[in-house]
mmCIF file with all atom_site columns, C-alpha atoms and ligand atoms in Angstrom:
data_model
loop_
_atom_site.group_PDB
_atom_site.id
_atom_site.type_symbol
_atom_site.label_atom_id
_atom_site.label_alt_id
_atom_site.label_comp_id
_atom_site.label_asym_id
_atom_site.label_entity_id
_atom_site.label_seq_id
_atom_site.pdbx_PDB_ins_code
_atom_site.Cartn_x
_atom_site.Cartn_y
_atom_site.Cartn_z
_atom_site.occupancy
_atom_site.B_iso_or_equiv
_atom_site.pdbx_formal_charge
_atom_site.auth_seq_id
_atom_site.auth_comp_id
_atom_site.auth_asym_id
_atom_site.auth_atom_id
_atom_site.pdbx_PDB_model_num
ATOM   1   C CA . MET A 1 1   ? 59.991 50.551 -2.463  1.00 54.00 ? 1   MET A CA 1
ATOM   2   C CA . GLU A 1 2   ? 57.437 51.048 0.652   1.00 54.00 ? 2   GLU A CA 1
ATOM   3   C CA . GLN A 1 3   ? 54.250 48.492 1.549   1.00 53.00 ? 3   GLN A CA 1
ATOM   4   C CA . ARG A 1 4   ? 51.706 51.249 2.383   1.00 51.00 ? 4   ARG A CA 1
ATOM   5   C CA . PHE A 1 5   ? 49.222 48.602 1.597   1.00 53.00 ? 5   PHE A CA 1
ATOM   6   C CA . GLU A 1 6   ? 46.100 47.898 3.984   1.00 52.00 ? 6   GLU A CA 1
ATOM   7   C CA . TYR A 1 7   ? 45.193 43.951 4.514   1.00 57.00 ? 7   TYR A CA 1
ATOM   8   C CA . GLU A 1 8   ? 41.902 44.380 5.346   1.00 59.00 ? 8   GLU A CA 1
ATOM   9   C CA . ARG A 1 9   ? 41.161 46.352 2.330   1.00 62.00 ? 9   ARG A CA 1
ATOM   10  C CA . PHE A 1 10  ? 42.112 43.246 0.077   1.00 69.00 ? 10  PHE A CA 1
ATOM   11  C CA . LYS A 1 11  ? 39.583 40.284 1.565   1.00 72.00 ? 11  LYS A CA 1
ATOM   12  C CA . ALA A 1 12  ? 38.762 38.411 -1.237  1.00 73.00 ? 12  ALA A CA 1
ATOM   13  C CA . VAL A 1 13  ? 42.224 36.167 -1.754  1.00 88.00 ? 13  VAL A CA 1
ATOM   14  C CA . SER A 1 14  ? 43.154 34.161 0.230   1.00 91.00 ? 14  SER A CA 1
ATOM   15  C CA . PRO A 1 15  ? 46.829 33.549 1.299   1.00 91.00 ? 15  PRO A CA 1
ATOM   16  C CA . ALA A 1 16  ? 46.428 29.838 -0.063  1.00 93.00 ? 16  ALA A CA 1
ATOM   17  C CA . LYS A 1 17  ? 45.605 31.455 -2.943  1.00 95.00 ? 17  LYS A CA 1
ATOM   18  C CA . ILE A 1 18  ? 48.562 34.183 -2.972  1.00 96.00 ? 18  ILE A CA 1
ATOM   19  C CA . ARG A 1 19  ? 50.626 30.934 -2.682  1.00 96.00 ? 19  ARG A CA 1
ATOM   20  C CA . ASP A 1 20  ? 49.085 28.762 -5.936  1.00 97.00 ? 20  ASP A CA 1
ATOM   21  C CA . MET A 1 21  ? 49.588 32.277 -7.472  1.00 98.00 ? 21  MET A CA 1
ATOM   22  C CA . ILE A 1 22  ? 52.865 32.685 -6.891  1.00 98.00 ? 22  ILE A CA 1
ATOM   23  C CA . ALA A 1 23  ? 53.582 29.289 -7.620  1.00 98.00 ? 23  ALA A CA 1
ATOM   24  C CA . MET A 1 24  ? 52.074 29.053 -11.161 1.00 98.00 ? 24  MET A CA 1
ATOM   25  C CA . ALA A 1 25  ? 53.702 32.603 -11.951 1.00 98.00 ? 25  ALA A CA 1
ATOM   26  C CA . LYS A 1 26  ? 57.454 30.506 -10.628 1.00 98.00 ? 26  LYS A CA 1
ATOM   27  C CA . GLU A 1 27  ? 56.508 27.433 -13.288 1.00 98.00 ? 27  GLU A CA 1
ATOM   28  C CA . GLN A 1 28  ? 55.563 30.415 -15.836 1.00 98.00 ? 28  GLN A CA 1
ATOM   29  C CA . LEU A 1 29  ? 58.825 31.912 -15.446 1.00 98.00 ? 29  LEU A CA 1
ATOM   30  C CA . THR A 1 30  ? 60.798 29.715 -17.691 1.00 97.00 ? 30  THR A CA 1
ATOM   31  C CA . MET A 1 31  ? 58.456 29.733 -20.486 1.00 98.00 ? 31  MET A CA 1
ATOM   32  C CA . ALA A 1 32  ? 59.421 33.340 -20.957 1.00 98.00 ? 32  ALA A CA 1
ATOM   33  C CA . TYR A 1 33  ? 60.926 34.682 -24.210 1.00 98.00 ? 33  TYR A CA 1
ATOM   34  C CA . ALA A 1 34  ? 63.509 37.275 -23.692 1.00 98.00 ? 34  ALA A CA 1
ATOM   35  C CA . PRO A 1 35  ? 67.156 36.492 -25.341 1.00 98.00 ? 35  PRO A CA 1
ATOM   36  C CA . TYR A 1 36  ? 67.589 40.375 -26.016 1.00 98.00 ? 36  TYR A CA 1
ATOM   37  C CA . SER A 1 37  ? 66.747 41.564 -22.271 1.00 98.00 ? 37  SER A CA 1
ATOM   38  C CA . GLY A 1 38  ? 67.482 38.535 -20.734 1.00 98.00 ? 38  GLY A CA 1
ATOM   39  C CA . PHE A 1 39  ? 64.638 40.101 -18.071 1.00 98.00 ? 39  PHE A CA 1
ATOM   40  C CA . TYR A 1 40  ? 62.004 37.156 -17.497 1.00 98.00 ? 40  TYR A CA 1
ATOM   41  C CA . VAL A 1 41  ? 59.046 37.842 -16.559 1.00 98.00 ? 41  VAL A CA 1
ATOM   42  C CA . ALA A 1 42  ? 55.908 35.629 -15.861 1.00 98.00 ? 42  ALA A CA 1
ATOM   43  C CA . ALA A 1 43  ? 52.114 36.996 -14.558 1.00 98.00 ? 43  ALA A CA 1
ATOM   44  C CA . ALA A 1 44  ? 49.402 35.073 -12.857 1.00 98.00 ? 44  ALA A CA 1
ATOM   45  C CA . LEU A 1 45  ? 45.810 36.908 -12.835 1.00 98.00 ? 45  LEU A CA 1
ATOM   46  C CA . LEU A 1 46  ? 43.084 35.692 -10.608 1.00 98.00 ? 46  LEU A CA 1
ATOM   47  C CA . CYS A 1 47  ? 40.026 36.080 -12.705 1.00 97.00 ? 47  CYS A CA 1
ATOM   48  C CA . ARG A 1 48  ? 36.053 37.300 -10.462 1.00 96.00 ? 48  ARG A CA 1
ATOM   49  C CA . ASP A 1 49  ? 35.001 33.151 -10.952 1.00 95.00 ? 49  ASP A CA 1
ATOM   50  C CA . GLY A 1 50  ? 38.444 31.788 -10.131 1.00 96.00 ? 50  GLY A CA 1
ATOM   51  C CA . SER A 1 51  ? 40.434 30.817 -13.075 1.00 97.00 ? 51  SER A CA 1
ATOM   52  C CA . VAL A 1 52  ? 44.308 31.212 -13.249 1.00 98.00 ? 52  VAL A CA 1
ATOM   53  C CA . TYR A 1 53  ? 45.364 33.155 -16.295 1.00 98.00 ? 53  TYR A CA 1
ATOM   54  C CA . THR A 1 54  ? 49.122 33.417 -16.229 1.00 98.00 ? 54  THR A CA 1
ATOM   55  C CA . GLY A 1 55  ? 51.676 35.012 -19.169 1.00 98.00 ? 55  GLY A CA 1
ATOM   56  C CA . CYS A 1 56  ? 55.201 35.756 -19.758 1.00 98.00 ? 56  CYS A CA 1
ATOM   57  C CA . ASN A 1 57  ? 57.264 37.869 -21.688 1.00 98.00 ? 57  ASN A CA 1
ATOM   58  C CA . VAL A 1 58  ? 57.891 37.489 -25.515 1.00 98.00 ? 58  VAL A CA 1
ATOM   59  C CA . GLU A 1 59  ? 60.394 39.550 -26.682 1.00 98.00 ? 59  GLU A CA 1
ATOM   60  C CA . ASN A 1 60  ? 61.376 40.185 -30.687 1.00 98.00 ? 60  ASN A CA 1
ATOM   61  C CA . SER A 1 61  ? 64.160 40.887 -32.578 1.00 98.00 ? 61  SER A CA 1
ATOM   62  C CA . SER A 1 62  ? 62.516 44.036 -33.937 1.00 98.00 ? 62  SER A CA 1
ATOM   63  C CA . TYR A 1 63  ? 62.547 45.286 -30.079 1.00 98.00 ? 63  TYR A CA 1
ATOM   64  C CA . PRO A 1 64  ? 59.208 46.772 -29.785 1.00 98.00 ? 64  PRO A CA 1
ATOM   65  C CA . ALA A 1 65  ? 57.382 44.594 -30.731 1.00 98.00 ? 65  ALA A CA 1
ATOM   66  C CA . GLY A 1 66  ? 58.001 42.289 -27.323 1.00 98.00 ? 66  GLY A CA 1
ATOM   67  C CA . ASN A 1 67  ? 54.760 41.736 -24.918 1.00 98.00 ? 67  ASN A CA 1
ATOM   68  C CA . CYS A 1 68  ? 55.192 42.237 -20.832 1.00 98.00 ? 68  CYS A CA 1
ATOM   69  C CA . ALA A 1 69  ? 54.188 39.015 -19.262 1.00 98.00 ? 69  ALA A CA 1
ATOM   70  C CA . GLU A 1 70  ? 51.532 41.453 -17.546 1.00 98.00 ? 70  GLU A CA 1
ATOM   71  C CA . ARG A 1 71  ? 49.513 42.014 -20.620 1.00 98.00 ? 71  ARG A CA 1
ATOM   72  C CA . THR A 1 72  ? 49.789 38.804 -22.088 1.00 98.00 ? 72  THR A CA 1
ATOM   73  C CA . ALA A 1 73  ? 48.022 37.329 -19.082 1.00 98.00 ? 73  ALA A CA 1
ATOM   74  C CA . VAL A 1 74  ? 45.317 40.140 -19.677 1.00 98.00 ? 74  VAL A CA 1
ATOM   75  C CA . PHE A 1 75  ? 45.165 39.256 -23.556 1.00 98.00 ? 75  PHE A CA 1
ATOM   76  C CA . LYS A 1 76  ? 44.601 35.319 -22.708 1.00 98.00 ? 76  LYS A CA 1
ATOM   77  C CA . ALA A 1 77  ? 41.801 36.162 -20.352 1.00 98.00 ? 77  ALA A CA 1
ATOM   78  C CA . VAL A 1 78  ? 39.552 38.567 -22.695 1.00 98.00 ? 78  VAL A CA 1
ATOM   79  C CA . SER A 1 79  ? 40.188 36.312 -25.726 1.00 98.00 ? 79  SER A CA 1
ATOM   80  C CA . GLU A 1 80  ? 38.741 33.514 -23.191 1.00 98.00 ? 80  GLU A CA 1
ATOM   81  C CA . GLY A 1 81  ? 35.800 35.475 -22.068 1.00 98.00 ? 81  GLY A CA 1
ATOM   82  C CA . LYS A 1 82  ? 37.353 37.032 -18.754 1.00 98.00 ? 82  LYS A CA 1
ATOM   83  C CA . ARG A 1 83  ? 36.974 40.959 -18.154 1.00 98.00 ? 83  ARG A CA 1
ATOM   84  C CA . GLU A 1 84  ? 36.282 40.702 -14.329 1.00 97.00 ? 84  GLU A CA 1
ATOM   85  C CA . PHE A 1 85  ? 39.604 39.990 -12.437 1.00 97.00 ? 85  PHE A CA 1
ATOM   86  C CA . SER A 1 86  ? 40.438 40.232 -8.703  1.00 96.00 ? 86  SER A CA 1
ATOM   87  C CA . CYS A 1 87  ? 44.285 40.645 -8.454  1.00 97.00 ? 87  CYS A CA 1
ATOM   88  C CA . ILE A 1 88  ? 47.761 40.143 -10.463 1.00 98.00 ? 88  ILE A CA 1
ATOM   89  C CA . VAL A 1 89  ? 50.725 38.381 -9.499  1.00 98.00 ? 89  VAL A CA 1
ATOM   90  C CA . ILE A 1 90  ? 54.321 39.082 -10.985 1.00 98.00 ? 90  ILE A CA 1
ATOM   91  C CA . MET A 1 91  ? 57.256 37.816 -10.788 1.00 98.00 ? 91  MET A CA 1
ATOM   92  C CA . GLY A 1 92  ? 60.455 37.951 -12.863 1.00 98.00 ? 92  GLY A CA 1
ATOM   93  C CA . GLY A 1 93  ? 64.525 38.905 -12.573 1.00 98.00 ? 93  GLY A CA 1
ATOM   94  C CA . ASN A 1 94  ? 67.383 38.857 -14.732 1.00 98.00 ? 94  ASN A CA 1
ATOM   95  C CA . ALA A 1 95  ? 68.267 35.159 -15.892 1.00 95.00 ? 95  ALA A CA 1
ATOM   96  C CA . GLY A 1 96  ? 64.913 34.374 -14.464 1.00 95.00 ? 96  GLY A CA 1
ATOM   97  C CA . LYS A 1 97  ? 66.112 34.431 -11.173 1.00 97.00 ? 97  LYS A CA 1
ATOM   98  C CA . VAL A 1 98  ? 64.024 36.781 -8.908  1.00 98.00 ? 98  VAL A CA 1
ATOM   99  C CA . GLU A 1 99  ? 65.826 38.970 -6.208  1.00 98.00 ? 99  GLU A CA 1
ATOM   100 C CA . ALA A 1 100 ? 64.071 41.980 -6.354  1.00 98.00 ? 100 ALA A CA 1
ATOM   101 C CA . TYR A 1 101 ? 60.371 42.465 -6.450  1.00 98.00 ? 101 TYR A CA 1
ATOM   102 C CA . CYS A 1 102 ? 58.973 43.736 -10.070 1.00 98.00 ? 102 CYS A CA 1
ATOM   103 C CA . PRO A 1 103 ? 56.775 46.180 -10.306 1.00 98.00 ? 103 PRO A CA 1
ATOM   104 C CA . PRO A 1 104 ? 54.843 46.427 -13.399 1.00 98.00 ? 104 PRO A CA 1
ATOM   105 C CA . CYS A 1 105 ? 55.083 48.937 -16.342 1.00 98.00 ? 105 CYS A CA 1
ATOM   106 C CA . GLY A 1 106 ? 53.281 51.907 -17.027 1.00 98.00 ? 106 GLY A CA 1
ATOM   107 C CA . ILE A 1 107 ? 51.278 50.739 -20.098 1.00 98.00 ? 107 ILE A CA 1
ATOM   108 C CA . CYS A 1 108 ? 50.734 47.177 -18.664 1.00 98.00 ? 108 CYS A CA 1
ATOM   109 C CA . ARG A 1 109 ? 49.598 49.488 -15.617 1.00 98.00 ? 109 ARG A CA 1
ATOM   110 C CA . GLN A 1 110 ? 47.209 50.776 -17.709 1.00 98.00 ? 110 GLN A CA 1
ATOM   111 C CA . VAL A 1 111 ? 45.870 47.856 -19.721 1.00 98.00 ? 111 VAL A CA 1
ATOM   112 C CA . LEU A 1 112 ? 44.999 46.340 -16.195 1.00 98.00 ? 112 LEU A CA 1
ATOM   113 C CA . ARG A 1 113 ? 42.693 49.551 -15.599 1.00 98.00 ? 113 ARG A CA 1
ATOM   114 C CA . GLU A 1 114 ? 41.180 48.527 -18.440 1.00 98.00 ? 114 GLU A CA 1
ATOM   115 C CA . PHE A 1 115 ? 39.058 45.996 -16.777 1.00 96.00 ? 115 PHE A CA 1
ATOM   116 C CA . CYS A 1 116 ? 38.982 47.093 -12.686 1.00 94.00 ? 116 CYS A CA 1
ATOM   117 C CA . ARG A 1 117 ? 37.936 49.471 -10.114 1.00 95.00 ? 117 ARG A CA 1
ATOM   118 C CA . PRO A 1 118 ? 41.482 50.511 -9.339  1.00 97.00 ? 118 PRO A CA 1
ATOM   119 C CA . SER A 1 119 ? 40.938 50.406 -5.777  1.00 95.00 ? 119 SER A CA 1
ATOM   120 C CA . GLU A 1 120 ? 39.247 46.790 -6.035  1.00 95.00 ? 120 GLU A CA 1
ATOM   121 C CA . PHE A 1 121 ? 42.374 45.326 -7.529  1.00 97.00 ? 121 PHE A CA 1
ATOM   122 C CA . PHE A 1 122 ? 45.335 44.225 -6.342  1.00 97.00 ? 122 PHE A CA 1
ATOM   123 C CA . VAL A 1 123 ? 48.790 43.623 -7.827  1.00 98.00 ? 123 VAL A CA 1
ATOM   124 C CA . ILE A 1 124 ? 51.162 41.423 -5.884  1.00 97.00 ? 124 ILE A CA 1
ATOM   125 C CA . LEU A 1 125 ? 54.858 41.697 -6.625  1.00 98.00 ? 125 LEU A CA 1
ATOM   126 C CA . ALA A 1 126 ? 56.488 38.657 -5.025  1.00 98.00 ? 126 ALA A CA 1
ATOM   127 C CA . LYS A 1 127 ? 59.609 36.879 -4.527  1.00 98.00 ? 127 LYS A CA 1
ATOM   128 C CA . SER A 1 128 ? 58.712 33.578 -3.853  1.00 97.00 ? 128 SER A CA 1
ATOM   129 C CA . GLU A 1 129 ? 55.344 32.174 -2.147  1.00 96.00 ? 129 GLU A CA 1
ATOM   130 C CA . GLU A 1 130 ? 56.781 33.473 1.227   1.00 95.00 ? 130 GLU A CA 1
ATOM   131 C CA . ASP A 1 131 ? 57.760 36.956 0.114   1.00 96.00 ? 131 ASP A CA 1
ATOM   132 C CA . TYR A 1 132 ? 55.430 39.269 -1.529  1.00 96.00 ? 132 TYR A CA 1
ATOM   133 C CA . ARG A 1 133 ? 54.111 42.713 -1.716  1.00 96.00 ? 133 ARG A CA 1
ATOM   134 C CA . VAL A 1 134 ? 50.305 43.417 -2.343  1.00 95.00 ? 134 VAL A CA 1
ATOM   135 C CA . PHE A 1 135 ? 49.261 47.213 -3.565  1.00 96.00 ? 135 PHE A CA 1
ATOM   136 C CA . SER A 1 136 ? 46.225 48.505 -5.270  1.00 96.00 ? 136 SER A CA 1
ATOM   137 C CA . LEU A 1 137 ? 46.222 49.704 -8.289  1.00 97.00 ? 137 LEU A CA 1
ATOM   138 C CA . GLU A 1 138 ? 44.968 53.042 -7.305  1.00 97.00 ? 138 GLU A CA 1
ATOM   139 C CA . GLU A 1 139 ? 48.210 53.207 -5.627  1.00 97.00 ? 139 GLU A CA 1
ATOM   140 C CA . LEU A 1 140 ? 50.091 52.462 -8.348  1.00 98.00 ? 140 LEU A CA 1
ATOM   141 C CA . LEU A 1 141 ? 48.245 54.329 -11.002 1.00 98.00 ? 141 LEU A CA 1
ATOM   142 C CA . PRO A 1 142 ? 47.010 57.349 -9.388  1.00 98.00 ? 142 PRO A CA 1
ATOM   143 C CA . GLU A 1 143 ? 44.019 59.662 -10.847 1.00 98.00 ? 143 GLU A CA 1
ATOM   144 C CA . SER A 1 144 ? 44.209 57.690 -14.261 1.00 98.00 ? 144 SER A CA 1
ATOM   145 C CA . PHE A 1 145 ? 41.609 57.563 -17.399 1.00 98.00 ? 145 PHE A CA 1
ATOM   146 C CA . GLY A 1 146 ? 39.529 54.261 -17.766 1.00 97.00 ? 146 GLY A CA 1
ATOM   147 C CA . PRO A 1 147 ? 36.797 53.520 -20.043 1.00 96.00 ? 147 PRO A CA 1
ATOM   148 C CA . GLU A 1 148 ? 34.255 55.946 -18.185 1.00 95.00 ? 148 GLU A CA 1
ATOM   149 C CA . PHE A 1 149 ? 35.518 58.882 -20.045 1.00 95.00 ? 149 PHE A CA 1
ATOM   150 C CA . LEU A 1 150 ? 34.438 57.606 -22.752 1.00 96.00 ? 150 LEU A CA 1
ATOM   151 C CA . THR A 1 151 ? 31.187 56.149 -21.948 1.00 81.00 ? 151 THR A CA 1
ATOM   152 C CA . GLU A 1 152 ? 29.818 58.897 -19.048 1.00 64.00 ? 152 GLU A CA 1
HETATM 153 N N1 . THU B 2 .   ? 58.799 43.073 -18.734 1.00 88.83 ? 1   THU B N1 1
HETATM 154 C C1 . THU B 2 .   ? 57.096 42.950 -18.349 1.00 88.83 ? 1   THU B C1 1
HETATM 155 O O1 . THU B 2 .   ? 56.981 41.886 -18.577 1.00 88.83 ? 1   THU B O1 1
HETATM 156 N N2 . THU B 2 .   ? 56.342 42.932 -17.713 1.00 88.83 ? 1   THU B N2 1
HETATM 157 C C2 . THU B 2 .   ? 56.843 44.643 -16.747 1.00 88.83 ? 1   THU B C2 1
HETATM 158 O O2 . THU B 2 .   ? 55.898 45.390 -16.609 1.00 88.83 ? 1   THU B O2 1
HETATM 159 C C3 . THU B 2 .   ? 58.288 44.851 -16.978 1.00 88.83 ? 1   THU B C3 1
HETATM 160 C C4 . THU B 2 .   ? 58.916 44.774 -18.674 1.00 88.83 ? 1   THU B C4 1
HETATM 161 C C5 . THU B 2 .   ? 59.781 42.999 -19.617 1.00 88.83 ? 1   THU B C5 1
HETATM 162 C C6 . THU B 2 .   ? 59.475 43.239 -21.214 1.00 88.83 ? 1   THU B C6 1
HETATM 163 C C7 . THU B 2 .   ? 60.963 43.040 -21.408 1.00 88.83 ? 1   THU B C7 1
HETATM 164 O O3 . THU B 2 .   ? 60.618 41.893 -22.625 1.00 88.83 ? 1   THU B O3 1
HETATM 165 C C8 . THU B 2 .   ? 61.365 43.057 -20.148 1.00 88.83 ? 1   THU B C8 1
HETATM 166 O O4 . THU B 2 .   ? 60.822 42.725 -19.336 1.00 88.83 ? 1   THU B O4 1
HETATM 167 C C9 . THU B 2 .   ? 62.374 44.362 -19.979 1.00 88.83 ? 1   THU B C9 1
HETATM 168 O O5 . THU B 2 .   ? 62.352 45.108 -20.431 1.00 88.83 ? 1   THU B O5 1
#
């Protein structure tokens, strides 16, 4: 995946905070419940107030009932009253071994879109604390549909 992101646009979050969030996601990866796919995913979502919510994928014997890591993190945060987010770290791999960047699925991109401006929210695909790529949500979900279409 080509890095098209310009770092100047991503001023809100320090490299130290990103490293902390990647460490949190790495720990969260051990909680992934993925007995069917064997593909473990974890996310760490940074709220505008500085708090971080982690999430992992939670699969189900009725396969479509499973939930992705990113949505777990978003739903945890929203259910705790948070609705303003800065960025999300995502990492994953087979059996929890992270060997490649793990981009968010289309449904998760749309769920993230609900609570942000796509040009101001950043998706960080991490392999480790030192190796990650940053994209705006706008790059990952161009010309997107959002709540303003229903309220304006
Ligand atoms: N998965 C995520 O958790 N996030 C994504 O964005 C991609 C896919 C999970 C869902 C399922 O449990 C497993 O990875 C294989 O698709």
